[in-house]
PDB file of C-alpha atoms in Angstrom:
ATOM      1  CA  UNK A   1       0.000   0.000   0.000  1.00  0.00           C
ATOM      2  CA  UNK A   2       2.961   2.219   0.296  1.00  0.00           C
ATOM      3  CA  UNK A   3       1.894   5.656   0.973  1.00  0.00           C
ATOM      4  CA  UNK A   4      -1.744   5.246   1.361  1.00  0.00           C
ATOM      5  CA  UNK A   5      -0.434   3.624   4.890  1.00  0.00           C
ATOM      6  CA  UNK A   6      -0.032   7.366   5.574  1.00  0.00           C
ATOM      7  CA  UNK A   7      -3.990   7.757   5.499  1.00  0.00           C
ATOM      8  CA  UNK A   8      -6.304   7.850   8.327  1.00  0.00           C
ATOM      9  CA  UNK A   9      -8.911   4.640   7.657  1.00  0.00           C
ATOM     10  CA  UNK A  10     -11.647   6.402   5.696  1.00  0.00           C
ATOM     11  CA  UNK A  11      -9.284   8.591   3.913  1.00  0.00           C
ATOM     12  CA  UNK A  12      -7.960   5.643   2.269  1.00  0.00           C
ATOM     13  CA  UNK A  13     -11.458   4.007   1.860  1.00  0.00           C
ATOM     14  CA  UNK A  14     -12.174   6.809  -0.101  1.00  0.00           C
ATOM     15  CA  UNK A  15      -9.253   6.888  -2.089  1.00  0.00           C
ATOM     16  CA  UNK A  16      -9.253   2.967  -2.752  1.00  0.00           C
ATOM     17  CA  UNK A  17     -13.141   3.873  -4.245  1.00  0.00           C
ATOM     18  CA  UNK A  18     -11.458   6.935  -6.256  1.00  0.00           C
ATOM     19  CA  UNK A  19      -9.076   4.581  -7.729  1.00  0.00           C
ATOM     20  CA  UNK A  20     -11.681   2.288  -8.670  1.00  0.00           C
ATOM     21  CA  UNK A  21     -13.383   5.270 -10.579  1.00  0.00           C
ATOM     22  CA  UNK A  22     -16.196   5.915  -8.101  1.00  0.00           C
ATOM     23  CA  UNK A  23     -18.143   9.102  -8.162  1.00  0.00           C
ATOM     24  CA  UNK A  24     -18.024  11.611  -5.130  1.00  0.00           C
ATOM     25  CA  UNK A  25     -21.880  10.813  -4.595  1.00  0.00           C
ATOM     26  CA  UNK A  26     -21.353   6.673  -5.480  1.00  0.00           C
ATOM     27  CA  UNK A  27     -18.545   6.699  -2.816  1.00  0.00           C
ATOM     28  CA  UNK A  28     -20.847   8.427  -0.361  1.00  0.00           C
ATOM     29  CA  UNK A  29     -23.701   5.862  -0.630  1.00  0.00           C
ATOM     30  CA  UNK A  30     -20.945   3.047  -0.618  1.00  0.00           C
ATOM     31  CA  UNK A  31     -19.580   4.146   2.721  1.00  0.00           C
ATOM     32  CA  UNK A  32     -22.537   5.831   4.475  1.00  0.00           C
ATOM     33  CA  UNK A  33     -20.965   9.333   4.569  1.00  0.00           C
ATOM     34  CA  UNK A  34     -22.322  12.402   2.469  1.00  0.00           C
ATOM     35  CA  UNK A  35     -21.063  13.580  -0.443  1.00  0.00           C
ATOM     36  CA  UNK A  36     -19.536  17.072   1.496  1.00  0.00           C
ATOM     37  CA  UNK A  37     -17.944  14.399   3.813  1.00  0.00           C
ATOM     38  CA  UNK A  38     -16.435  12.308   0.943  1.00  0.00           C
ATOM     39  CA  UNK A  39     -15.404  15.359  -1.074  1.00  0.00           C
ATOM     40  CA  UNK A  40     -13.543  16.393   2.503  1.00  0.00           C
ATOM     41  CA  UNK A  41     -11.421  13.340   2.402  1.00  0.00           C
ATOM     42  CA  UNK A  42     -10.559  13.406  -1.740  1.00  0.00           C
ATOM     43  CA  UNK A  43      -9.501  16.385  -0.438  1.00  0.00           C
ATOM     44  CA  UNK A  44      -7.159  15.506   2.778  1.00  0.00           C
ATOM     45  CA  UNK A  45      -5.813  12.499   0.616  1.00  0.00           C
ATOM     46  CA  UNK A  46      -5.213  14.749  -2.176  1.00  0.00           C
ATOM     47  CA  UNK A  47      -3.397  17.212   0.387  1.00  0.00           C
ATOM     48  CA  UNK A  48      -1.160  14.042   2.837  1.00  0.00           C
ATOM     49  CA  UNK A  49      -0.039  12.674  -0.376  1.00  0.00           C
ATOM     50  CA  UNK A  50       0.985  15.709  -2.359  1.00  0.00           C
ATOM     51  CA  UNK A  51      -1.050  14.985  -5.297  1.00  0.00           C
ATOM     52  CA  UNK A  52      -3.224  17.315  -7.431  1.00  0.00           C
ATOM     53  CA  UNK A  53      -6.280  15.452  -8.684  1.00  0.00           C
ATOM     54  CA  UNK A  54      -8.252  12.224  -8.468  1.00  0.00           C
ATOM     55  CA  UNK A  55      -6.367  10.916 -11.551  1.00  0.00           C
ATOM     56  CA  UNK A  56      -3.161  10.807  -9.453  1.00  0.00           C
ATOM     57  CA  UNK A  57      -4.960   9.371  -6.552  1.00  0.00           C
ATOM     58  CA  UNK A  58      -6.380   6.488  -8.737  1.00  0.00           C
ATOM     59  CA  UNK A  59      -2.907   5.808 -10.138  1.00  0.00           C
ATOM     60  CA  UNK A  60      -1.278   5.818  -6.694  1.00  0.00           C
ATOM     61  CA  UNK A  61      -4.063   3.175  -5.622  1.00  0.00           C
ATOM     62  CA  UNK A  62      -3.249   1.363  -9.330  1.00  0.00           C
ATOM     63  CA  UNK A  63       0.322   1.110  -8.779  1.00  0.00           C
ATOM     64  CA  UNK A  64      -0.707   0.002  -4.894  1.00  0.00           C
ATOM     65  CA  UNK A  65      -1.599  -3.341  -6.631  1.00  0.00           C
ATOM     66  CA  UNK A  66      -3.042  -3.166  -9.997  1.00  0.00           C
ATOM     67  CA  UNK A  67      -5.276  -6.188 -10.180  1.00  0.00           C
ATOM     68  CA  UNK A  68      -7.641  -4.735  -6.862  1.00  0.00           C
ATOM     69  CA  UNK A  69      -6.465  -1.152  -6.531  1.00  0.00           C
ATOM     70  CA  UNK A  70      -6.029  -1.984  -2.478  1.00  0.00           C
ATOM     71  CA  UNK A  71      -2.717  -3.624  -2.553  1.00  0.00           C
ATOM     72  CA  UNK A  72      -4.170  -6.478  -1.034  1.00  0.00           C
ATOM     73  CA  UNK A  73      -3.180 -10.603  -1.989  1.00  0.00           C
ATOM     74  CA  UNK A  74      -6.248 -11.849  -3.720  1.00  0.00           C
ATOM     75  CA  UNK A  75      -3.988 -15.240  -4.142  1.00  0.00           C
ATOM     76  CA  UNK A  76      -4.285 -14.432  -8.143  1.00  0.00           C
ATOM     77  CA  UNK A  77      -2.203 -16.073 -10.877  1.00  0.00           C
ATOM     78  CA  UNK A  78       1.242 -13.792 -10.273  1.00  0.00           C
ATOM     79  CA  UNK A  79       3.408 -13.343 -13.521  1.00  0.00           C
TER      80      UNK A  79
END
């Protein structure tokens, strides 16, 4: 997960659902939260990891593990 560790647990909720190309207002029915509340934490990941828009966050969360986009072992075919 690399730098997402960095994120409080929601934060990187959020930015696991960015990465997957969730809406602001799909991400806030997904985790219970409204959409001023999600747009709060694109914003506070955007700001921890230095970044400048949700493209960067989804490619951070890509690169985090690019079969699940949440770095974590799905026990998949590795190459």
């Amino acid at each position: 997960a690399g730098r997402l560790v960095g994120l409080a647990d929601r934060e990187r909720e959020v930015a696991y659902a960015v990465g997957r190309g969730r809406s602001n207002a799909e991400i806030a029915a997904d985790l219970y939260m409204s959409v001023p509340t999600v747009k709060a934490h694109v914003s506070r990941v955007l700001a921890k990891l230095g970044l400048n828009n949700r493209v960067q966050i989804a490619l951070l969360v890509h690169d985090a593990d690019p079969a699940t986009g949440d770095g974590a072992d799905r026990g998949g075919d590795v190459r």
